[in-house]
Coordinates of C-alpha atoms in Angstrom, one line a residue:
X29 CA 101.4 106.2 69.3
X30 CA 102.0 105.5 73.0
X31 CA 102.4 108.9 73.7
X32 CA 98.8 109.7 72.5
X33 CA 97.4 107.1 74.0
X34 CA 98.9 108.2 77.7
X35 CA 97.9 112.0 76.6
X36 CA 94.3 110.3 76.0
X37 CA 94.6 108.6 78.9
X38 CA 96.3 111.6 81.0
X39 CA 93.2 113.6 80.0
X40 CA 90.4 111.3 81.2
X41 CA 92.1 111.2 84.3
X42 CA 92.7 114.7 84.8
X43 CA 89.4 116.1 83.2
X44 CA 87.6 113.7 85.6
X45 CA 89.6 115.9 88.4
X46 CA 88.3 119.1 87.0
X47 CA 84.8 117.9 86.6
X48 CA 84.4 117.8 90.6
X49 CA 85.9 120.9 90.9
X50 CA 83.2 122.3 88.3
X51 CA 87.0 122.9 85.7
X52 CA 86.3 123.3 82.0
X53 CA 87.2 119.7 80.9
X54 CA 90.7 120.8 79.6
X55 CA 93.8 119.0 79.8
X56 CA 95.6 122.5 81.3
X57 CA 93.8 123.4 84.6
X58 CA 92.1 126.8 84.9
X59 CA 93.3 127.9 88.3
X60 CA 91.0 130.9 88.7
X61 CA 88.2 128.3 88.5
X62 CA 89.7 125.9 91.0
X63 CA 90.9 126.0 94.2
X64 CA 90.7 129.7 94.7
X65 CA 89.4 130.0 98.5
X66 CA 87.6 127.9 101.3
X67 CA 84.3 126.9 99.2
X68 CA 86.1 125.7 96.2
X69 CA 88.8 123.5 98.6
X70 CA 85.2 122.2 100.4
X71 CA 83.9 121.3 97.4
X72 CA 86.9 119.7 95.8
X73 CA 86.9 117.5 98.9
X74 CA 83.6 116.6 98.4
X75 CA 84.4 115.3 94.9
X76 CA 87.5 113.4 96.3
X77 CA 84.6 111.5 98.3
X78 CA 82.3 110.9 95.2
X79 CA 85.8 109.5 94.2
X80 CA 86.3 107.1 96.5
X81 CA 82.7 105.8 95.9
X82 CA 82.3 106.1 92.3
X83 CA 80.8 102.5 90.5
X84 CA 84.5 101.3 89.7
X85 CA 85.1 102.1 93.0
X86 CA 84.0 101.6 96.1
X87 CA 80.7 101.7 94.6
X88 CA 80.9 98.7 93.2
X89 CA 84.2 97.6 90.9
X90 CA 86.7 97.1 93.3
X91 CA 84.6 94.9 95.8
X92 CA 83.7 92.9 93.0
X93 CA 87.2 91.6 92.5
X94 CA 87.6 90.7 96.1
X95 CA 83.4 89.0 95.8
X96 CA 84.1 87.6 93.0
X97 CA 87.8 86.5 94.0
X98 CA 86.9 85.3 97.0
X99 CA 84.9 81.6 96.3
X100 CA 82.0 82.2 98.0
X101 CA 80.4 84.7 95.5
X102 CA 79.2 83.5 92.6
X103 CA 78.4 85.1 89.0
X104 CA 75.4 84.4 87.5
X105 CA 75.3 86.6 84.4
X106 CA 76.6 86.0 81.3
X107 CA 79.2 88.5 80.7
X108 CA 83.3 87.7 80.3
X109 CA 84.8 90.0 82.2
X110 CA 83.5 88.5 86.0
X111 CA 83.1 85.2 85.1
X112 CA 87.3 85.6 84.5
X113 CA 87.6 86.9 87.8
X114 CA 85.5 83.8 89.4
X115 CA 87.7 81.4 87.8
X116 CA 91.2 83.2 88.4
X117 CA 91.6 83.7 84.8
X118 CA 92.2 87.0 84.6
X119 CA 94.0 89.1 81.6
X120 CA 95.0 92.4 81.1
X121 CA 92.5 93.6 79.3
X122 CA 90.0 92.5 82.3
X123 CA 87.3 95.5 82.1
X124 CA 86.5 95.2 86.0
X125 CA 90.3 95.4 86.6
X126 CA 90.8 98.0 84.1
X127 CA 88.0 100.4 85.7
X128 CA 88.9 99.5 89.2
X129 CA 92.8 100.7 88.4
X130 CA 91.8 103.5 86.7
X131 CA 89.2 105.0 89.5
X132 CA 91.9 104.5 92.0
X133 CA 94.0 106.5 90.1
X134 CA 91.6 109.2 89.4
X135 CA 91.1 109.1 93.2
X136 CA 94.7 109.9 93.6
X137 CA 94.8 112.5 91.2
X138 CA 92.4 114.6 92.8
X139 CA 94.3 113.9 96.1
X140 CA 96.9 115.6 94.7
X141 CA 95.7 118.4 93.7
X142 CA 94.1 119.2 96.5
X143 CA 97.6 118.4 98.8
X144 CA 99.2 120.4 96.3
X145 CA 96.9 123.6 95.8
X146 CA 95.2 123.9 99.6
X147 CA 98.3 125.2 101.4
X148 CA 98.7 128.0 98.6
X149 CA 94.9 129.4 98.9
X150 CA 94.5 133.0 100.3
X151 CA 91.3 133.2 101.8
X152 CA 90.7 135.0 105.2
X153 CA 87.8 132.7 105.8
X154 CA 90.2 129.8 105.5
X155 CA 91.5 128.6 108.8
X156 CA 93.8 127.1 109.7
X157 CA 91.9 124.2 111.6
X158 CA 89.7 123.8 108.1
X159 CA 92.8 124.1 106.0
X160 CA 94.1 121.2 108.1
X161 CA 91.2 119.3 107.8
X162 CA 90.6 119.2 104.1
X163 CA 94.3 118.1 103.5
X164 CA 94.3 115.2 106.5
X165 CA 91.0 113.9 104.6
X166 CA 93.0 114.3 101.3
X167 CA 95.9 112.2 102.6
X168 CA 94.3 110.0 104.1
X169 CA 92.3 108.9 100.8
X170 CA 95.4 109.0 99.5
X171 CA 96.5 106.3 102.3
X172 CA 93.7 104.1 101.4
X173 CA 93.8 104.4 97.4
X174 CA 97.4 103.3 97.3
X175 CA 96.3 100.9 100.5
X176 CA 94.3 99.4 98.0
X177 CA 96.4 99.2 94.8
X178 CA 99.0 97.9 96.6
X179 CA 97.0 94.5 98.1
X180 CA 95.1 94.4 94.7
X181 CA 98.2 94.8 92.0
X182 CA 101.3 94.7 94.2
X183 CA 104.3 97.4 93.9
X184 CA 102.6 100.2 91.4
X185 CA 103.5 103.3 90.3
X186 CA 103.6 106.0 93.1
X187 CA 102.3 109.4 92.0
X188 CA 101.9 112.4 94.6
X189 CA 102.1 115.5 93.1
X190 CA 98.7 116.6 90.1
X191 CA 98.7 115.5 86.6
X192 CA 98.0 118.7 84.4
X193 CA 99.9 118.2 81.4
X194 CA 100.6 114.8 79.1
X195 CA 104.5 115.8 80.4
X196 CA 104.0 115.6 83.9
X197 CA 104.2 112.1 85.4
X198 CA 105.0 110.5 82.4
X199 CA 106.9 107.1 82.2
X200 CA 106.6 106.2 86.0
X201 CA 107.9 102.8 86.9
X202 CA 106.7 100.4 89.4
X203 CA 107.4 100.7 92.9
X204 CA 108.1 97.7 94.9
X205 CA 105.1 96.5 97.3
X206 CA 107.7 97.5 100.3
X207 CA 108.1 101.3 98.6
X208 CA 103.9 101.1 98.1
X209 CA 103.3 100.2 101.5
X210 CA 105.5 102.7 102.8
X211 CA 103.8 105.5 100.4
X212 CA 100.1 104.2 102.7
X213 CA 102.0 104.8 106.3
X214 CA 103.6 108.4 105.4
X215 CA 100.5 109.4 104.3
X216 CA 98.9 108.4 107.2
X217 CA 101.0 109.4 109.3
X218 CA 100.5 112.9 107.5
X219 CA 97.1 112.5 108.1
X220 CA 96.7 111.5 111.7
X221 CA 98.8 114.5 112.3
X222 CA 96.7 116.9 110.6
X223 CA 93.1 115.6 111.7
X224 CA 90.7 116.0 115.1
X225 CA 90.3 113.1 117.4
X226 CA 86.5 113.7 116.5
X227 CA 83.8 111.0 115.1
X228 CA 82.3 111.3 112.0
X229 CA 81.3 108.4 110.0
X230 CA 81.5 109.5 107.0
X231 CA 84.5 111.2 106.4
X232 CA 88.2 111.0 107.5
X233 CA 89.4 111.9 111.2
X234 CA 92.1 111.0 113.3
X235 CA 90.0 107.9 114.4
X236 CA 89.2 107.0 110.8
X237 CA 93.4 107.1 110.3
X238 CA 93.7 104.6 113.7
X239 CA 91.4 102.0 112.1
X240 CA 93.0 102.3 108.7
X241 CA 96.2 101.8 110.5
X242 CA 95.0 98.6 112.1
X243 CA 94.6 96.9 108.8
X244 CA 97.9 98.2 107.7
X245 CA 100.0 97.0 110.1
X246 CA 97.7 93.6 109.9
X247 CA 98.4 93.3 106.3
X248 CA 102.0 94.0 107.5
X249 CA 102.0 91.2 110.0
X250 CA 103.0 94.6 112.7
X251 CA 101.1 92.6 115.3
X252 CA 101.8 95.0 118.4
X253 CA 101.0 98.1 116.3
X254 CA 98.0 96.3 114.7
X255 CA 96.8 95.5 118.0
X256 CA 97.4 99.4 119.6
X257 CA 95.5 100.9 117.2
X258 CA 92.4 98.7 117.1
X259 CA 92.6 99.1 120.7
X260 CA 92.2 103.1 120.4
X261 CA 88.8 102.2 118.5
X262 CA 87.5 99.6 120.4
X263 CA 88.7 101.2 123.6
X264 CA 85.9 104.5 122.9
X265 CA 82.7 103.0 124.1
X266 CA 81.2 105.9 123.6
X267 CA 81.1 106.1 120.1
X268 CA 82.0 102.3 118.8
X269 CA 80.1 98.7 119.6
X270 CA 79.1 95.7 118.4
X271 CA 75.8 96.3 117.6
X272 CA 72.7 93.7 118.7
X273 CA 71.2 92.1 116.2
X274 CA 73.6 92.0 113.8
X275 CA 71.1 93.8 111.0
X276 CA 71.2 96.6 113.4
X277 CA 74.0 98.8 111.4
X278 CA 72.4 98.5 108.1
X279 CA 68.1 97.3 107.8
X280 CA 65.7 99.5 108.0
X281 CA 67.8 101.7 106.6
X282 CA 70.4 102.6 109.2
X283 CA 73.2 104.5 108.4
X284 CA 75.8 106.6 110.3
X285 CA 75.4 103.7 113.1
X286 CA 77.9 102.8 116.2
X287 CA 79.3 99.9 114.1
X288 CA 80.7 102.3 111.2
X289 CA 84.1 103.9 111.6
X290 CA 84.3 104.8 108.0
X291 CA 81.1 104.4 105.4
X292 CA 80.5 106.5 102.5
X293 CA 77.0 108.0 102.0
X294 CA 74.7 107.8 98.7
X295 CA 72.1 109.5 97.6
X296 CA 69.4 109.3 94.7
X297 CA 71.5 111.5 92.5
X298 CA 74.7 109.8 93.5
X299 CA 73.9 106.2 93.8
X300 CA 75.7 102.9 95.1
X301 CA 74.9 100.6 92.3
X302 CA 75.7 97.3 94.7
X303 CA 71.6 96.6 95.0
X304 CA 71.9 96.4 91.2
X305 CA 73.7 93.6 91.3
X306 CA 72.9 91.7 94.4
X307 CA 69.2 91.6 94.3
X308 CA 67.1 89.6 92.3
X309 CA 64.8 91.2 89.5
X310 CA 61.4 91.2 91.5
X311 CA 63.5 93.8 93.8
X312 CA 64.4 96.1 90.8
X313 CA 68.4 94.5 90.4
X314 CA 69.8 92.1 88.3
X315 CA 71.6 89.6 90.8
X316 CA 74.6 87.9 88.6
X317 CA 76.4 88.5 92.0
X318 CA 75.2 86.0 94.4
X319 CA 76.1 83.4 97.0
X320 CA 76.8 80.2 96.5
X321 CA 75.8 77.4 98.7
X322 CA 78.4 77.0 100.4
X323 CA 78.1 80.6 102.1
X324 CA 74.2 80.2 102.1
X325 CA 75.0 76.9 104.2
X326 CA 77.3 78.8 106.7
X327 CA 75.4 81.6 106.9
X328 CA 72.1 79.8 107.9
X329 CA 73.4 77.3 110.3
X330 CA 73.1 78.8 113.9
X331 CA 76.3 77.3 114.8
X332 CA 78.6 79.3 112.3
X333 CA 76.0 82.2 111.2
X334 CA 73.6 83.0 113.4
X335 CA 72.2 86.3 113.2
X336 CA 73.9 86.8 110.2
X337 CA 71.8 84.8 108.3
X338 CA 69.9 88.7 107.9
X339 CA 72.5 89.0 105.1
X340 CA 70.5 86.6 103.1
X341 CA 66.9 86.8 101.3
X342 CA 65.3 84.4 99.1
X343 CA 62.9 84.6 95.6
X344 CA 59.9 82.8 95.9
X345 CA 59.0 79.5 94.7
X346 CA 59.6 78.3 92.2
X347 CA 62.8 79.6 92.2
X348 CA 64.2 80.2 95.7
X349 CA 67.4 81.8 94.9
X350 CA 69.1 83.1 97.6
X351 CA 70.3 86.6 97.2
X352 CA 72.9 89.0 99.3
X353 CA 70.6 92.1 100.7
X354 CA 73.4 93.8 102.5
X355 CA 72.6 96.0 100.1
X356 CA 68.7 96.7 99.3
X357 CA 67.7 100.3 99.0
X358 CA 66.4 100.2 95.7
X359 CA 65.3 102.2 93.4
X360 CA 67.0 104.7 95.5
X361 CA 70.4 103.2 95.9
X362 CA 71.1 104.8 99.0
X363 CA 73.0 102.1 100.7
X364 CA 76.1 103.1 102.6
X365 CA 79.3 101.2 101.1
X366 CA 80.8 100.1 104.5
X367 CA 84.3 100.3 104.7
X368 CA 85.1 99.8 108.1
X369 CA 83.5 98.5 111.0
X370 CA 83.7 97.8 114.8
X371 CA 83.5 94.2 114.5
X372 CA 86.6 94.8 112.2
X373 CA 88.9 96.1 114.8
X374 CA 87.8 93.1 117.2
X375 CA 88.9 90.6 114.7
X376 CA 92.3 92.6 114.1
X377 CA 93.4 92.8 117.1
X378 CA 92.0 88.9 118.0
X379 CA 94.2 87.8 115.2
X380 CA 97.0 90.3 116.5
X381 CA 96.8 89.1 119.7
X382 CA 97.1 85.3 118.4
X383 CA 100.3 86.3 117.1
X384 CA 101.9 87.4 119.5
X385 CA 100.6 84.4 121.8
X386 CA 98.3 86.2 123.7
X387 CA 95.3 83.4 123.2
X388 CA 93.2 84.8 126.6
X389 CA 93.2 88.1 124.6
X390 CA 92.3 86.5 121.1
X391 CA 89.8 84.6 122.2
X392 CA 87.8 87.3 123.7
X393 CA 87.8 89.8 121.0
X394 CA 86.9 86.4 118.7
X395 CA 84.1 86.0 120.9
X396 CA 82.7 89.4 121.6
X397 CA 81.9 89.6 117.7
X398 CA 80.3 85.7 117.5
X399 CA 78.2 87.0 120.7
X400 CA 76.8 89.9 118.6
X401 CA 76.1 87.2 115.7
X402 CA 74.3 85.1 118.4
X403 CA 76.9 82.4 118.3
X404 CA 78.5 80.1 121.5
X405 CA 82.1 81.0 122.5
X406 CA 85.1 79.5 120.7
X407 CA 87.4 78.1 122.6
X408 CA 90.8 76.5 121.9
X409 CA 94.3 76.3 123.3
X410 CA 95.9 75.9 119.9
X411 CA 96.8 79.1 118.0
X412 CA 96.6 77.5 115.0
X413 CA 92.7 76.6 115.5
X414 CA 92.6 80.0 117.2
X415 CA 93.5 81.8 114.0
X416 CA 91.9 79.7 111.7
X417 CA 88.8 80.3 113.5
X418 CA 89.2 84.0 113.4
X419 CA 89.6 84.0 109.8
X420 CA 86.1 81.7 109.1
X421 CA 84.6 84.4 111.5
X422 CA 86.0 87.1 108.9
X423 CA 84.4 85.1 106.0
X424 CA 81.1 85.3 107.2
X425 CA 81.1 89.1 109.0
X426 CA 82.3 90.2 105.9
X427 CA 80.5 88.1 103.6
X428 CA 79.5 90.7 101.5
X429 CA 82.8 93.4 101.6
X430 CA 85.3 93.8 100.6
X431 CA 87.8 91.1 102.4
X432 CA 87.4 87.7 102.0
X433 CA 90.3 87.1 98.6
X434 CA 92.8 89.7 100.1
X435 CA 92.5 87.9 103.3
X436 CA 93.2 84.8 102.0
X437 CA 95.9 85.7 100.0
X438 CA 97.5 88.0 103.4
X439 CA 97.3 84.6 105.5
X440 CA 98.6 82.6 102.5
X441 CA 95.6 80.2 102.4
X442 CA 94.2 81.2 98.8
X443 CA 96.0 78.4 97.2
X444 CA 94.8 76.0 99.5
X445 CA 91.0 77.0 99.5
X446 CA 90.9 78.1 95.7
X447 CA 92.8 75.2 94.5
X448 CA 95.2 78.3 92.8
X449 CA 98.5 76.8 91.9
X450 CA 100.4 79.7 90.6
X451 CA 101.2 82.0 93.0
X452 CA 101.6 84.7 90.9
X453 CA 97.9 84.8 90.6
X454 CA 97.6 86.3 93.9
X455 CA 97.8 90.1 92.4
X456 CA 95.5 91.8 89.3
X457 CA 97.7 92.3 86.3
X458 CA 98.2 95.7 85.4
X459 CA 95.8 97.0 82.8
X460 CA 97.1 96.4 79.0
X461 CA 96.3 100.5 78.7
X462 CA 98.8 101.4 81.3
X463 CA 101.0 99.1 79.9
X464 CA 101.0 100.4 76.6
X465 CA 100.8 104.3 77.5
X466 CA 103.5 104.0 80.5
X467 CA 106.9 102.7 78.9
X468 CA 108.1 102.4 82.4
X469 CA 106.0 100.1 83.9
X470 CA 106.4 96.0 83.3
X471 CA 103.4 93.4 83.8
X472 CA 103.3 91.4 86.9
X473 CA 104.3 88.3 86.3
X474 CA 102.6 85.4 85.2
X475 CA 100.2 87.9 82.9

């Protein structure tokens, strides 16, 4: 029985890697209609993308366990599933962590097979400099998939090579969070090594890899490399800043803006479904994600919000609910999903630079980012106030991405704010469908 389910399973995953790649839905790839030559390897990349932003990704699932982890985000519908993740009472058979695992992994899988079948495609149009490029970009979603499994669910299974047949990467253990992490840095490594130092937004380069770096060796506690490779973004002037007001990189609908190192695009056929849930039914969504008033309170005061009070809107009377309208482009949907930004490598390398005692250094890349929000300097001589205020300063630039419960459980201040007093709450468990297809892999504990 639990080999059917994982050949079930094993075909989902894999079909959904043909589909982009326009494969007959078939659990045995058709390699003539693959990756053949330099269109089909474009293409396939651009489906690795639609991926990475699919609704139980990017596009909406994922950052809803982080929202919805994180205490200021409330849920306002009636369903189960979130309401679970709001009150840290998660189970295994969670939908919103059962899609997000399983999108991530689909993610991978098409990673793979494109690392695995670009280097082998004859095609005289197919340079090397575009060969190189498709697999950096294929790496380095890689990186950031198991980036993300790994500060969502721990150690998990590491898979790097395609998934074609109910035989092939059956039975894979868990790794431990030390072997996941290390899993993120080769491939990024791989990747920086393969890209352009050029900038493009939306997709991966070498400068993409240095941010995603940043926040690796952050979550690591690296403070020196943290700090060197926020510095190699926030160091090119020319194409990074903190943008004035702070609605600058996304109202009116902005997109591709100096703020944004990495944000995936949308478009009315391929929509970001976060307006759905954020906005309130006069506006064509549904809001059961909002804020609560807590964040409403900070985010409106001009001592701790300032301009980033923009991030909020508000129903008419009667019933002034306040809403998040980071996301607003409805009925279209077109709203980037911002994954990183400027103001992110400030606040990474402030936080690196408070670690390694460097307040002077801290203090200004605190305050560059409350000068864009409109806000006074900080000042302090205590690095414990320093880093506490650089991690309220996360909460609110960030209000509304995906951040605030992993970095309260990196600093080891989610028991403390969320009154959480089992540690072992601090990861997802691992869906009750891998657990039964994958005899390998054990539960996290305290699921």
């Amino acid at each position: 029985m639990k080999r059917l389910i994982y050949m079930f399973l094993t075909l989902v995953l894999f079909s959904s890697c043909s589909e982009f790649l326009e494969v007959d839905p078939q659990l045995q790839v058709d390699e003539s209609k693959a990756i053949t030559n330099a269109a089909s390897a474009a293409t396939a990349l651009n489906g690795l993308y639609n991926r990475l932003g699919s609704n139980n990704y990017y596009g909406s699932n994922f950052p809803a366990l982080s929202y919805l982890s994180g205490g200021d985000i409330q849920w306002t519908g009636s369903q189960s599933a979130p309401q679970e993740v709001v009150l840290h009472k998660l189970t295994a058979d969670n939908s919103y962590v059962g899609s997000a695992w399983a999108a991530i992994y689909q993610t991978i899988l098409s990673a793979n097979y494109i690392i695995q079948a670009v280097p082998a495609v004859s095609d005289p149009l197919f340079t090397e400099a575009q060969r190189n490029q498709i697999l950096g970009e294929a790496y380095f979603v890689r990186a950031l998939s198991y980036f993300d499994l790994a500060r969502g669910w721990g150690g998990v299974p590491i898979i790097s090579s395609p998934t074609r047949e109910a035989s092939e990467n059956l039975n894979v253990p868990k790794s431990s969070v030390n072997d996941t992490y290390t899993q993120v840095l080769k491939d990024l490594e791989l990747s920086e090594g393969l890209l352009s130092e050029t900038t493009v937004r939306q997709k991966a380069t070498k400068k993409t890899v240095w941010a995603l770096r940043a926040r690796y060796h952050l979550y690591r506690g690296e403070w020196v490399q943290a700090e060197t490779y926020a510095s190699k973004i926030i160091n090119d002037t020319r194409n990074y800043s903190l943008l004035k007001p702070y609605n600058a990189f996304f109202a009116s609908n902005a997109v591709g803006t100096a703020e944004s190192v990495f944000e995936l695009s949308y478009t009315i056929s391929s929509t970001n479904n976060h307006s759905n849930w954020w906005l309130p039914p006069a506006l064509g969504g549904r809001r059961e994600w909002s804020p609560n008033n807590t964040l409403v309170t900070l985010l409106n005061s001009p001592v701790t919000g300032g301009g980033r009070k923009d991030l909020l809107g508000q129903t008419a009377a009667p019933g002034n609910l306040w809403y998040g309208k980071l996301y607003y482009r409805t009925p279209t949907g077109t709203d980037p999903a911002y994954l990183i930004r400027t103001a992110e490598l400030y606040l990474i390398r402030s936080e690196a630079r408070a670690q390694q005692d460097n307040l002077t250094g801290a203090l200004a890349d605190l305050n560059a980012v409350r000068d864009r929000a409109g806000l006074l300097p900080f000042t302090s001589a205590d690095k414990d106030d320093v880093l506490n205020a650089i991690g309220q300063e996360r909460r609110l630039e960030f209000a509304f991405e995906t951040d605030r419960w992993f970095d309260l459980v990196r600093t080891g201040k989610a028991g403390e704010v969320l009154s959480i007093t089992d540690p072992r709450k601090y990861v997802f468990p691992i869906p009750t469908s891998e657990i039964v297809a994958n005899n390998a892999i054990v539960q996290n504990e305290g699921y």
